[in-house]
Every structure is written in structure tokens, then in C-alpha cells.
Amino acid sequence: MKHIQVTDQKRLQQLSYTGVTEEKLQSIYNHRDVLQPLVKGIVEDLYKEILSIPSLRKLIEEHSTLKRLKKTQITYLNECFAGIVDDAYIEKRYNIGKVHSEIGLDLKWYLATYTKYVEIIYKHISPVFPNEAINILLAIHALFSFDMQLTIEAYEMAEIEKAAHPLRYELHKLQKVNGFTEQDLQHLDQFSGYISFRVDAIMEAFRQSFSERLWEDYSYSFFEREKFFHYVKKLFITIFSRKNLL
């Protein structure tokens, strides 16, 4: 069985340069039945380290739950220990980078976490494979290095998208947080290409459209709506002032 099942030639070259070889993946695959039962303990130790950093703990509390993240990490590590790299594997790692950009995870913590990961894995596998631990760890390290490259690549692309299209990014962020529909966004976006627009005119039109849709939703108090519209207006002024459009 081939352990590298990737169709993209550039990714194959990247795998080769990173040191992810058939032989290394075969080594991981051969030991998967012993490695995979260690996964839960490895993940528990990893999150003990992560939670010791206040900023990372805060990020977890704001965007997810510890239980969900541990489950995701267990799935991730089991996939690594399966010893197979295919197109789906690459796509999943790429999506991790997008998520990290979305929640605002600093890359320094992401990279540092992989260092912790390697240390913790070695601690768990060295008693089980006293004579083979180093070779297995080198194979896992190569795979982790490839994963990091994919994640950072996606992270950087997402950050470039934010910088190039700040209005689009901010509107979609508002959509997630406040329940905008695509119709709301289109109503706002139709104005974004005109240099001569005025924020007050946009806000008046948007206020009417948005208020009509939520008129029967009593979960939005008058104060909450006014506070929300003030926030949106302030956001527009900030974004377009930076681009000298006002």
C-alpha cells in the first residue's frame, strides 16, 4: 500500500523536501496499533501545557470548549498516526490555518505548541519503544513539519485576504456574530464600490432594511438595536477613512 496518495505535484515535492517519505510513513503505520492508544494521554498532557498560558486559555473560552478541542485534537493525532497522507489530509490541515486566522491565534503559540507536542509524544512513546523511539519521533516530526507548512500557508492567505478586503472580512464577521443574512450584506456591499458614498445615507438605508426584518423579534431591545447600529456606523467610518474614501 502506498502511504503518500497525493495528486498535486507541488505538494509531492514539498513532502519530499520536508522529509515525509514512504519509509517514514510506513514506520508510523507499522506502529499505529501501539501509538493510537497513547493518543488520549498525549492530548491530555498537551492541554495542560496550553491552559497554563492565560491568552490561550482565554482564546479557548471565547471560541470553543475544552472538550470539543480535545476531541478535535484526538482525531488529528489519530490521523497522523494512521501513516497516510492524501489530498483529504492536506485539505484538513489547510483548513486549520483558516480557522486559526479567523479566531486570531498568534502563530508563535501555534508553532510553540508543536514543540510541546513533540516533547510530550517522546515522553509517551520512549517507554513503549525504547529502541525505536527516536526513529518514530523523527518520522512524526517530519509529518508535523509538513502540517505546519500547510497551516501557515493557509493562515497567511487568510491574513492577506483580510488586509486586501477589510470591508468584506468585517461584514462577514458581523454576519456570524449578529445574524446578518446575505441580503443584508448585499444591501451594504452595493455601496462599497462608490467613492462618493456617504456613511449616513448607507446607515439610514441599512437601518430601515435591517429593522424591518427584525421588527417582530423582541429579543432585540431598542437600546440593543441603537447600540448595534452605532457600532456598524463606527466600523464603516473607520474602514473607509483608512482608505481615504470619506
PDB file of N, CA and C in Angstrom, residues 84-159:
ATOM      1  N   ILE A  84      -0.952   7.814   6.655  1.00  0.00           N
ATOM      2  CA  ILE A  84      -1.418   8.048   5.284  1.00  0.00           C
ATOM      3  C   ILE A  84      -1.520   9.549   5.045  1.00  0.00           C
ATOM      4  N   VAL A  85      -0.933  10.011   3.939  1.00  0.00           N
ATOM      5  CA  VAL A  85      -1.083  11.405   3.536  1.00  0.00           C
ATOM      6  C   VAL A  85      -1.708  11.416   2.148  1.00  0.00           C
ATOM      7  N   ASP A  86      -2.927  11.958   2.064  1.00  0.00           N
ATOM      8  CA  ASP A  86      -3.610  12.064   0.776  1.00  0.00           C
ATOM      9  C   ASP A  86      -4.148  13.481   0.613  1.00  0.00           C
ATOM     10  N   ASP A  87      -4.917  13.707  -0.434  1.00  0.00           N
ATOM     11  CA  ASP A  87      -5.437  15.050  -0.702  1.00  0.00           C
ATOM     12  C   ASP A  87      -6.374  15.535   0.406  1.00  0.00           C
ATOM     13  N   ALA A  88      -7.151  14.622   0.965  1.00  0.00           N
ATOM     14  CA  ALA A  88      -8.076  14.995   2.040  1.00  0.00           C
ATOM     15  C   ALA A  88      -7.301  15.406   3.291  1.00  0.00           C
ATOM     16  N   TYR A  89      -6.209  14.713   3.555  1.00  0.00           N
ATOM     17  CA  TYR A  89      -5.341  15.044   4.688  1.00  0.00           C
ATOM     18  C   TYR A  89      -4.825  16.483   4.545  1.00  0.00           C
ATOM     19  N   ILE A  90      -4.374  16.818   3.349  1.00  0.00           N
ATOM     20  CA  ILE A  90      -3.837  18.162   3.087  1.00  0.00           C
ATOM     21  C   ILE A  90      -4.924  19.214   3.250  1.00  0.00           C
ATOM     22  N   GLU A  91      -6.109  18.940   2.736  1.00  0.00           N
ATOM     23  CA  GLU A  91      -7.207  19.898   2.822  1.00  0.00           C
ATOM     24  C   GLU A  91      -7.584  20.183   4.277  1.00  0.00           C
ATOM     25  N   LYS A  92      -7.599  19.153   5.099  1.00  0.00           N
ATOM     26  CA  LYS A  92      -7.934  19.342   6.516  1.00  0.00           C
ATOM     27  C   LYS A  92      -6.898  20.229   7.208  1.00  0.00           C
ATOM     28  N   ARG A  93      -5.617  20.012   6.916  1.00  0.00           N
ATOM     29  CA  ARG A  93      -4.552  20.832   7.532  1.00  0.00           C
ATOM     30  C   ARG A  93      -4.643  22.270   7.054  1.00  0.00           C
ATOM     31  N   TYR A  94      -4.993  22.439   5.799  1.00  0.00           N
ATOM     32  CA  TYR A  94      -5.127  23.784   5.233  1.00  0.00           C
ATOM     33  C   TYR A  94      -6.266  24.538   5.924  1.00  0.00           C
ATOM     34  N   ASN A  95      -7.342  23.829   6.202  1.00  0.00           N
ATOM     35  CA  ASN A  95      -8.485  24.453   6.867  1.00  0.00           C
ATOM     36  C   ASN A  95      -8.154  24.869   8.295  1.00  0.00           C
ATOM     37  N   ILE A  96      -7.233  24.156   8.927  1.00  0.00           N
ATOM     38  CA  ILE A  96      -6.811  24.521  10.282  1.00  0.00           C
ATOM     39  C   ILE A  96      -6.231  25.933  10.284  1.00  0.00           C
ATOM     40  N   GLY A  97      -5.432  26.231   9.270  1.00  0.00           N
ATOM     41  CA  GLY A  97      -4.828  27.563   9.168  1.00  0.00           C
ATOM     42  C   GLY A  97      -5.871  28.659   9.035  1.00  0.00           C
ATOM     43  N   LYS A  98      -6.923  28.389   8.269  1.00  0.00           N
ATOM     44  CA  LYS A  98      -8.007  29.369   8.093  1.00  0.00           C
ATOM     45  C   LYS A  98      -8.702  29.640   9.421  1.00  0.00           C
ATOM     46  N   VAL A  99      -8.938  28.570  10.171  1.00  0.00           N
ATOM     47  CA  VAL A  99      -9.600  28.718  11.472  1.00  0.00           C
ATOM     48  C   VAL A  99      -8.722  29.514  12.436  1.00  0.00           C
ATOM     49  N   HIS A 100      -7.431  29.230  12.443  1.00  0.00           N
ATOM     50  CA  HIS A 100      -6.515  29.941  13.336  1.00  0.00           C
ATOM     51  C   HIS A 100      -6.487  31.433  13.026  1.00  0.00           C
ATOM     52  N   SER A 101      -6.541  31.761  11.744  1.00  0.00           N
ATOM     53  CA  SER A 101      -6.594  33.166  11.363  1.00  0.00           C
ATOM     54  C   SER A 101      -7.905  33.794  11.814  1.00  0.00           C
ATOM     55  N   GLU A 102      -8.985  33.051  11.645  1.00  0.00           N
ATOM     56  CA  GLU A 102     -10.317  33.568  11.982  1.00  0.00           C
ATOM     57  C   GLU A 102     -10.450  33.895  13.467  1.00  0.00           C
ATOM     58  N   ILE A 103      -9.887  33.035  14.324  1.00  0.00           N
ATOM     59  CA  ILE A 103     -10.032  33.267  15.764  1.00  0.00           C
ATOM     60  C   ILE A 103      -8.930  34.147  16.327  1.00  0.00           C
ATOM     61  N   GLY A 104      -7.914  34.456  15.500  1.00  0.00           N
ATOM     62  CA  GLY A 104      -6.859  35.353  15.947  1.00  0.00           C
ATOM     63  C   GLY A 104      -5.754  34.691  16.741  1.00  0.00           C
ATOM     64  N   LEU A 105      -5.506  33.400  16.494  1.00  0.00           N
ATOM     65  CA  LEU A 105      -4.411  32.719  17.176  1.00  0.00           C
ATOM     66  C   LEU A 105      -3.080  33.206  16.635  1.00  0.00           C
ATOM     67  N   ASP A 106      -2.211  33.639  17.527  1.00  0.00           N
ATOM     68  CA  ASP A 106      -0.886  34.099  17.126  1.00  0.00           C
ATOM     69  C   ASP A 106      -0.044  32.900  16.690  1.00  0.00           C
ATOM     70  N   LEU A 107       0.630  33.031  15.556  1.00  0.00           N
ATOM     71  CA  LEU A 107       1.428  31.912  15.029  1.00  0.00           C
ATOM     72  C   LEU A 107       2.519  31.456  15.984  1.00  0.00           C
ATOM     73  N   LYS A 108       3.034  32.359  16.803  1.00  0.00           N
ATOM     74  CA  LYS A 108       4.108  31.968  17.716  1.00  0.00           C
ATOM     75  C   LYS A 108       3.625  30.885  18.680  1.00  0.00           C
ATOM     76  N   TRP A 109       2.355  30.982  19.110  1.00  0.00           N
ATOM     77  CA  TRP A 109       1.818  29.979  20.025  1.00  0.00           C
ATOM     78  C   TRP A 109       1.526  28.682  19.286  1.00  0.00           C
ATOM     79  N   TYR A 110       1.094  28.805  18.047  1.00  0.00           N
ATOM     80  CA  TYR A 110       0.845  27.605  17.245  1.00  0.00           C
ATOM     81  C   TYR A 110       2.135  26.810  17.052  1.00  0.00           C
ATOM     82  N   LEU A 111       3.197  27.502  16.680  1.00  0.00           N
ATOM     83  CA  LEU A 111       4.483  26.836  16.453  1.00  0.00           C
ATOM     84  C   LEU A 111       5.051  26.284  17.755  1.00  0.00           C
ATOM     85  N   ALA A 112       4.918  27.046  18.830  1.00  0.00           N
ATOM     86  CA  ALA A 112       5.428  26.584  20.127  1.00  0.00           C
ATOM     87  C   ALA A 112       4.686  25.335  20.599  1.00  0.00           C
ATOM     88  N   THR A 113       3.404  25.256  20.262  1.00  0.00           N
ATOM     89  CA  THR A 113       2.602  24.100  20.666  1.00  0.00           C
ATOM     90  C   THR A 113       3.115  22.822  20.010  1.00  0.00           C
ATOM     91  N   TYR A 114       3.590  22.926  18.781  1.00  0.00           N
ATOM     92  CA  TYR A 114       4.152  21.744  18.122  1.00  0.00           C
ATOM     93  C   TYR A 114       5.429  21.279  18.808  1.00  0.00           C
ATOM     94  N   THR A 115       6.213  22.211  19.306  1.00  0.00           N
ATOM     95  CA  THR A 115       7.411  21.834  20.065  1.00  0.00           C
ATOM     96  C   THR A 115       7.007  21.051  21.309  1.00  0.00           C
ATOM     97  N   LYS A 116       5.983  21.541  21.999  1.00  0.00           N
ATOM     98  CA  LYS A 116       5.462  20.827  23.168  1.00  0.00           C
ATOM     99  C   LYS A 116       4.935  19.452  22.778  1.00  0.00           C
ATOM    100  N   TYR A 117       4.279  19.413  21.636  1.00  0.00           N
ATOM    101  CA  TYR A 117       3.710  18.157  21.138  1.00  0.00           C
ATOM    102  C   TYR A 117       4.790  17.090  20.999  1.00  0.00           C
ATOM    103  N   VAL A 118       5.889  17.464  20.354  1.00  0.00           N
ATOM    104  CA  VAL A 118       6.979  16.509  20.124  1.00  0.00           C
ATOM    105  C   VAL A 118       7.559  16.023  21.453  1.00  0.00           C
ATOM    106  N   GLU A 119       7.743  16.944  22.390  1.00  0.00           N
ATOM    107  CA  GLU A 119       8.280  16.573  23.704  1.00  0.00           C
ATOM    108  C   GLU A 119       7.353  15.588  24.413  1.00  0.00           C
ATOM    109  N   ILE A 120       6.060  15.870  24.366  1.00  0.00           N
ATOM    110  CA  ILE A 120       5.079  15.023  25.054  1.00  0.00           C
ATOM    111  C   ILE A 120       4.987  13.648  24.389  1.00  0.00           C
ATOM    112  N   ILE A 121       4.998  13.616  23.059  1.00  0.00           N
ATOM    113  CA  ILE A 121       4.945  12.339  22.348  1.00  0.00           C
ATOM    114  C   ILE A 121       6.152  11.480  22.693  1.00  0.00           C
ATOM    115  N   TYR A 122       7.315  12.114  22.735  1.00  0.00           N
ATOM    116  CA  TYR A 122       8.525  11.348  23.083  1.00  0.00           C
ATOM    117  C   TYR A 122       8.403  10.761  24.486  1.00  0.00           C
ATOM    118  N   LYS A 123       7.863  11.554  25.412  1.00  0.00           N
ATOM    119  CA  LYS A 123       7.697  11.074  26.786  1.00  0.00           C
ATOM    120  C   LYS A 123       6.794   9.839  26.835  1.00  0.00           C
ATOM    121  N   HIS A 124       5.796   9.805  25.966  1.00  0.00           N
ATOM    122  CA  HIS A 124       4.841   8.695  25.972  1.00  0.00           C
ATOM    123  C   HIS A 124       5.335   7.476  25.205  1.00  0.00           C
ATOM    124  N   ILE A 125       6.100   7.701  24.128  1.00  0.00           N
ATOM    125  CA  ILE A 125       6.489   6.538  23.311  1.00  0.00           C
ATOM    126  C   ILE A 125       7.820   5.917  23.740  1.00  0.00           C
ATOM    127  N   SER A 126       8.683   6.684  24.394  1.00  0.00           N
ATOM    128  CA  SER A 126      10.005   6.142  24.750  1.00  0.00           C
ATOM    129  C   SER A 126       9.941   4.927  25.686  1.00  0.00           C
ATOM    130  N   PRO A 127       9.012   4.873  26.658  1.00  0.00           N
ATOM    131  CA  PRO A 127       8.942   3.649  27.476  1.00  0.00           C
ATOM    132  C   PRO A 127       8.406   2.450  26.694  1.00  0.00           C
ATOM    133  N   VAL A 128       7.583   2.727  25.671  1.00  0.00           N
ATOM    134  CA  VAL A 128       6.952   1.654  24.896  1.00  0.00           C
ATOM    135  C   VAL A 128       7.892   1.141  23.807  1.00  0.00           C
ATOM    136  N   PHE A 129       8.645   2.077  23.193  1.00  0.00           N
ATOM    137  CA  PHE A 129       9.599   1.718  22.131  1.00  0.00           C
ATOM    138  C   PHE A 129      11.000   2.216  22.513  1.00  0.00           C
ATOM    139  N   PRO A 130      11.631   1.637  23.510  1.00  0.00           N
ATOM    140  CA  PRO A 130      12.920   2.169  23.981  1.00  0.00           C
ATOM    141  C   PRO A 130      14.006   2.192  22.905  1.00  0.00           C
ATOM    142  N   ASN A 131      13.942   1.254  21.960  1.00  0.00           N
ATOM    143  CA  ASN A 131      14.981   1.178  20.932  1.00  0.00           C
ATOM    144  C   ASN A 131      14.591   1.863  19.624  1.00  0.00           C
ATOM    145  N   GLU A 132      13.320   2.163  19.467  1.00  0.00           N
ATOM    146  CA  GLU A 132      12.845   2.721  18.194  1.00  0.00           C
ATOM    147  C   GLU A 132      12.256   4.123  18.340  1.00  0.00           C
ATOM    148  N   ALA A 133      12.204   4.632  19.557  1.00  0.00           N
ATOM    149  CA  ALA A 133      11.518   5.897  19.827  1.00  0.00           C
ATOM    150  C   ALA A 133      12.042   7.047  18.967  1.00  0.00           C
ATOM    151  N   ILE A 134      13.367   7.138  18.831  1.00  0.00           N
ATOM    152  CA  ILE A 134      13.961   8.262  18.084  1.00  0.00           C
ATOM    153  C   ILE A 134      13.543   8.221  16.620  1.00  0.00           C
ATOM    154  N   ASN A 135      13.621   7.045  15.996  1.00  0.00           N
ATOM    155  CA  ASN A 135      13.256   6.926  14.582  1.00  0.00           C
ATOM    156  C   ASN A 135      11.778   7.210  14.362  1.00  0.00           C
ATOM    157  N   ILE A 136      10.937   6.722  15.263  1.00  0.00           N
ATOM    158  CA  ILE A 136       9.499   7.001  15.150  1.00  0.00           C
ATOM    159  C   ILE A 136       9.241   8.491  15.335  1.00  0.00           C
ATOM    160  N   LEU A 137       9.930   9.089  16.293  1.00  0.00           N
ATOM    161  CA  LEU A 137       9.755  10.511  16.555  1.00  0.00           C
ATOM    162  C   LEU A 137      10.201  11.360  15.364  1.00  0.00           C
ATOM    163  N   LEU A 138      11.283  10.957  14.715  1.00  0.00           N
ATOM    164  CA  LEU A 138      11.753  11.688  13.530  1.00  0.00           C
ATOM    165  C   LEU A 138      10.715  11.630  12.410  1.00  0.00           C
ATOM    166  N   ALA A 139      10.068  10.487  12.270  1.00  0.00           N
ATOM    167  CA  ALA A 139       9.022  10.341  11.252  1.00  0.00           C
ATOM    168  C   ALA A 139       7.829  11.236  11.582  1.00  0.00           C
ATOM    169  N   ILE A 140       7.427  11.252  12.853  1.00  0.00           N
ATOM    170  CA  ILE A 140       6.305  12.095  13.287  1.00  0.00           C
ATOM    171  C   ILE A 140       6.675  13.568  13.146  1.00  0.00           C
ATOM    172  N   HIS A 141       7.909  13.913  13.475  1.00  0.00           N
ATOM    173  CA  HIS A 141       8.365  15.303  13.379  1.00  0.00           C
ATOM    174  C   HIS A 141       8.306  15.793  11.927  1.00  0.00           C
ATOM    175  N   ALA A 142       8.706  14.946  10.988  1.00  0.00           N
ATOM    176  CA  ALA A 142       8.649  15.316   9.563  1.00  0.00           C
ATOM    177  C   ALA A 142       7.198  15.581   9.143  1.00  0.00           C
ATOM    178  N   LEU A 143       6.294  14.729   9.604  1.00  0.00           N
ATOM    179  CA  LEU A 143       4.881  14.893   9.276  1.00  0.00           C
ATOM    180  C   LEU A 143       4.329  16.179   9.906  1.00  0.00           C
ATOM    181  N   PHE A 144       4.704  16.429  11.139  1.00  0.00           N
ATOM    182  CA  PHE A 144       4.289  17.667  11.816  1.00  0.00           C
ATOM    183  C   PHE A 144       4.808  18.900  11.077  1.00  0.00           C
ATOM    184  N   SER A 145       6.026  18.811  10.583  1.00  0.00           N
ATOM    185  CA  SER A 145       6.612  19.934   9.853  1.00  0.00           C
ATOM    186  C   SER A 145       5.804  20.239   8.596  1.00  0.00           C
ATOM    187  N   PHE A 146       5.400  19.194   7.899  1.00  0.00           N
ATOM    188  CA  PHE A 146       4.563  19.378   6.706  1.00  0.00           C
ATOM    189  C   PHE A 146       3.215  19.995   7.084  1.00  0.00           C
ATOM    190  N   ASP A 147       2.629  19.500   8.165  1.00  0.00           N
ATOM    191  CA  ASP A 147       1.352  20.051   8.643  1.00  0.00           C
ATOM    192  C   ASP A 147       1.479  21.537   8.964  1.00  0.00           C
ATOM    193  N   MET A 148       2.566  21.908   9.619  1.00  0.00           N
ATOM    194  CA  MET A 148       2.785  23.310   9.976  1.00  0.00           C
ATOM    195  C   MET A 148       2.901  24.185   8.732  1.00  0.00           C
ATOM    196  N   GLN A 149       3.584  23.688   7.723  1.00  0.00           N
ATOM    197  CA  GLN A 149       3.725  24.450   6.470  1.00  0.00           C
ATOM    198  C   GLN A 149       2.355  24.729   5.845  1.00  0.00           C
ATOM    199  N   LEU A 150       1.510  23.700   5.816  1.00  0.00           N
ATOM    200  CA  LEU A 150       0.175  23.854   5.235  1.00  0.00           C
ATOM    201  C   LEU A 150      -0.657  24.858   6.031  1.00  0.00           C
ATOM    202  N   THR A 151      -0.592  24.733   7.335  1.00  0.00           N
ATOM    203  CA  THR A 151      -1.376  25.606   8.202  1.00  0.00           C
ATOM    204  C   THR A 151      -0.930  27.053   8.085  1.00  0.00           C
ATOM    205  N   ILE A 152       0.385  27.272   8.082  1.00  0.00           N
ATOM    206  CA  ILE A 152       0.914  28.632   7.973  1.00  0.00           C
ATOM    207  C   ILE A 152       0.587  29.230   6.605  1.00  0.00           C
ATOM    208  N   GLU A 153       0.660  28.416   5.574  1.00  0.00           N
ATOM    209  CA  GLU A 153       0.309  28.873   4.225  1.00  0.00           C
ATOM    210  C   GLU A 153      -1.134  29.371   4.179  1.00  0.00           C
ATOM    211  N   ALA A 154      -2.047  28.571   4.740  1.00  0.00           N
ATOM    212  CA  ALA A 154      -3.455  28.961   4.755  1.00  0.00           C
ATOM    213  C   ALA A 154      -3.679  30.177   5.646  1.00  0.00           C
ATOM    214  N   TYR A 155      -2.990  30.226   6.764  1.00  0.00           N
ATOM    215  CA  TYR A 155      -3.095  31.351   7.705  1.00  0.00           C
ATOM    216  C   TYR A 155      -2.686  32.651   7.015  1.00  0.00           C
ATOM    217  N   GLU A 156      -1.566  32.604   6.306  1.00  0.00           N
ATOM    218  CA  GLU A 156      -1.063  33.801   5.626  1.00  0.00           C
ATOM    219  C   GLU A 156      -2.015  34.250   4.515  1.00  0.00           C
ATOM    220  N   MET A 157      -2.575  33.300   3.786  1.00  0.00           N
ATOM    221  CA  MET A 157      -3.529  33.650   2.736  1.00  0.00           C
ATOM    222  C   MET A 157      -4.779  34.313   3.324  1.00  0.00           C
ATOM    223  N   ALA A 158      -5.223  33.792   4.465  1.00  0.00           N
ATOM    224  CA  ALA A 158      -6.391  34.381   5.124  1.00  0.00           C
ATOM    225  C   ALA A 158      -6.088  35.786   5.624  1.00  0.00           C
ATOM    226  N   GLU A 159      -4.868  35.990   6.135  1.00  0.00           N
ATOM    227  CA  GLU A 159      -4.484  37.311   6.626  1.00  0.00           C
ATOM    228  C   GLU A 159      -4.374  38.309   5.461  1.00  0.00           C
TER     229      GLU A 159
END
